[in-house]
PDB file of C-alpha atoms in Angstrom:
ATOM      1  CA  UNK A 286      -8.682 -11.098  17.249  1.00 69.00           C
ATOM      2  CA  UNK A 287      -6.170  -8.834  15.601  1.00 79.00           C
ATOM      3  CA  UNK A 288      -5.882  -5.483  16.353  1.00 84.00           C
ATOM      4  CA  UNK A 289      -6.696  -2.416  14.758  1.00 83.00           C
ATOM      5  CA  UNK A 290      -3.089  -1.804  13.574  1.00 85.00           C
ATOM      6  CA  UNK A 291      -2.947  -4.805  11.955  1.00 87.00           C
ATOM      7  CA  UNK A 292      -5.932  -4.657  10.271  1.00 89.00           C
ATOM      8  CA  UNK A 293      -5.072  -1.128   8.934  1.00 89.00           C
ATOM      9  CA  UNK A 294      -1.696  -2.193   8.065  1.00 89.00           C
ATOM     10  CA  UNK A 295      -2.681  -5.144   5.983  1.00 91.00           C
ATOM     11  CA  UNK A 296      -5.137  -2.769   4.255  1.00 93.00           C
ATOM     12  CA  UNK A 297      -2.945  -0.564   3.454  1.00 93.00           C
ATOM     13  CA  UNK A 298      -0.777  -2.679   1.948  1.00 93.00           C
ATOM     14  CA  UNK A 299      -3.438  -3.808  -0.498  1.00 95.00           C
ATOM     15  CA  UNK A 300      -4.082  -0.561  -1.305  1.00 96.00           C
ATOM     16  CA  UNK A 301      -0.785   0.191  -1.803  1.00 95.00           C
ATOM     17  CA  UNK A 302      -0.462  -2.464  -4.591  1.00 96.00           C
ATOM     18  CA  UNK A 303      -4.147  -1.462  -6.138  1.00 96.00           C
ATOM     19  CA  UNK A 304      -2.475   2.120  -6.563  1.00 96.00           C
ATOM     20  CA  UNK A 305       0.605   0.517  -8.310  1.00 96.00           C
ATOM     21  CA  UNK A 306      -1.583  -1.428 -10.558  1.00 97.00           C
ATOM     22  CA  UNK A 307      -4.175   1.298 -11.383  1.00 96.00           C
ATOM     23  CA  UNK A 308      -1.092   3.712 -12.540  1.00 95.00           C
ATOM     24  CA  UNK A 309       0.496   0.934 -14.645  1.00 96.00           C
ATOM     25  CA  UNK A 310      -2.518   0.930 -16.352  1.00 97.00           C
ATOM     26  CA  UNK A 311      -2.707   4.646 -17.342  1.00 96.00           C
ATOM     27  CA  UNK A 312      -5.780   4.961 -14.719  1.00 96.00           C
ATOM     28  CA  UNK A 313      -4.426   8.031 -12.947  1.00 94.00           C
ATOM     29  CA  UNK A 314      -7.860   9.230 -11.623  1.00 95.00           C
ATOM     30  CA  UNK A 315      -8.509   5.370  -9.977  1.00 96.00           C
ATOM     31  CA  UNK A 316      -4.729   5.675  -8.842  1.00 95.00           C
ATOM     32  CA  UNK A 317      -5.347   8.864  -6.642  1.00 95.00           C
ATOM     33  CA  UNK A 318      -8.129   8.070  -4.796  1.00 95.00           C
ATOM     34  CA  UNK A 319      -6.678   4.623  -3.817  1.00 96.00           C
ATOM     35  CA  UNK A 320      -3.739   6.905  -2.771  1.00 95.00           C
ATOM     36  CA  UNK A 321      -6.129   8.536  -0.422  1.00 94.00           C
ATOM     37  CA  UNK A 322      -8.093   5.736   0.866  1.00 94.00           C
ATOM     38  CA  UNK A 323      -4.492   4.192   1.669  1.00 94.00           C
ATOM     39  CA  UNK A 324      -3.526   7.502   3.664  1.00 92.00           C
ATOM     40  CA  UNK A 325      -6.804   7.039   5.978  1.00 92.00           C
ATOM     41  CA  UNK A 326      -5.849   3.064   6.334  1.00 91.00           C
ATOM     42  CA  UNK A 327      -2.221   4.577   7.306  1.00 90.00           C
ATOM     43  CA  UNK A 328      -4.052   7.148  10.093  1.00 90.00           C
ATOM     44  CA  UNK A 329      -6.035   4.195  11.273  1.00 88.00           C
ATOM     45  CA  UNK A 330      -2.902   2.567  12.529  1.00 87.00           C
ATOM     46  CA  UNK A 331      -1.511   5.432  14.492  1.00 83.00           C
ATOM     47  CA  UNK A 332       2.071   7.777  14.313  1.00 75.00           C
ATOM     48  CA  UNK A 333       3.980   4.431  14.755  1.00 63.00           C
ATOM     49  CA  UNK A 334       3.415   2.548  12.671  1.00 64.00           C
ATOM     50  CA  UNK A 335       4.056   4.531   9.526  1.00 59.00           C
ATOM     51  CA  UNK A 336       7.693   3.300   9.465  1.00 58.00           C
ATOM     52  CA  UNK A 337       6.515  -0.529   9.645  1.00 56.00           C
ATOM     53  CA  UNK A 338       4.378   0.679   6.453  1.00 57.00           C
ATOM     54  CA  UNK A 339       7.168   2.079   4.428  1.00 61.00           C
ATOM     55  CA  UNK A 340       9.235  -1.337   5.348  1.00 57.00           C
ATOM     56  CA  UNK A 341       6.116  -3.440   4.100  1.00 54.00           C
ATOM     57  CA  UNK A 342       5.616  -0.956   0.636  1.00 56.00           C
ATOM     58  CA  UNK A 343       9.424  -1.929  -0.727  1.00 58.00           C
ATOM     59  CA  UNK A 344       8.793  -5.457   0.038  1.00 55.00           C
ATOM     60  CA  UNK A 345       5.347  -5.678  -1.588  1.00 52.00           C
ATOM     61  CA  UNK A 346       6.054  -3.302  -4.533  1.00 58.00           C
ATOM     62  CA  UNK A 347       9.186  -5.889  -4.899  1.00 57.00           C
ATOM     63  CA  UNK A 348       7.372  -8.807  -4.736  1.00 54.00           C
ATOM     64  CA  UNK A 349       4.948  -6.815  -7.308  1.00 49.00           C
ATOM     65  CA  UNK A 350       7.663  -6.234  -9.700  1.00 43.00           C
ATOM     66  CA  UNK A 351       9.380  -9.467  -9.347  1.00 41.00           C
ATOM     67  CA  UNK A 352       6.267 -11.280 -10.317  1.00 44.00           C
ATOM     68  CA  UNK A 353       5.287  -8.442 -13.432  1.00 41.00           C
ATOM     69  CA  UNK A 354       8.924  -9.345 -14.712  1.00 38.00           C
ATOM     70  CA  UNK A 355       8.693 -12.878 -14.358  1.00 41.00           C
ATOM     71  CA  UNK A 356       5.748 -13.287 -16.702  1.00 39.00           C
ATOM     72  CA  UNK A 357       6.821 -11.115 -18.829  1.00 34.00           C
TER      73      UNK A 357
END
């Protein structure tokens, strides 16, 4: 079973790109509370692990942008 951390982390990460995606498309409302629903996920995984979060946000919102460009 994983634990809670990783649960937490891999949730935030999704949220993380449902933000990105929901202020690309002008829905700045949508965009905030995912913000905020990401902050609990971040809480869930303890003081820790915040820095393993910020290192998986630049490679997801890279991947996220590498992807937007390439079917562009």
């Amino acid at each position: 079973m994983k634990s809670q951390k990783t649960v937490a982390g891999a949730i935030k990460a999704c949220l993380d790109q449902l933000a990105d995606e929901a202020k690309q498309a002008d829905l700045s409302e949508l965009c905030q509370l995912i913000r905020v629903s990401a902050l609990a996920a971040e809480d869930a995984m303890g003081p820790q692990a915040k820095r393993a979060t910020s290192k998986i946000q630049r490679r997801t919102r890279r991947g996220g942008a590498d992807k937007a460009a390439a079917s562009a």
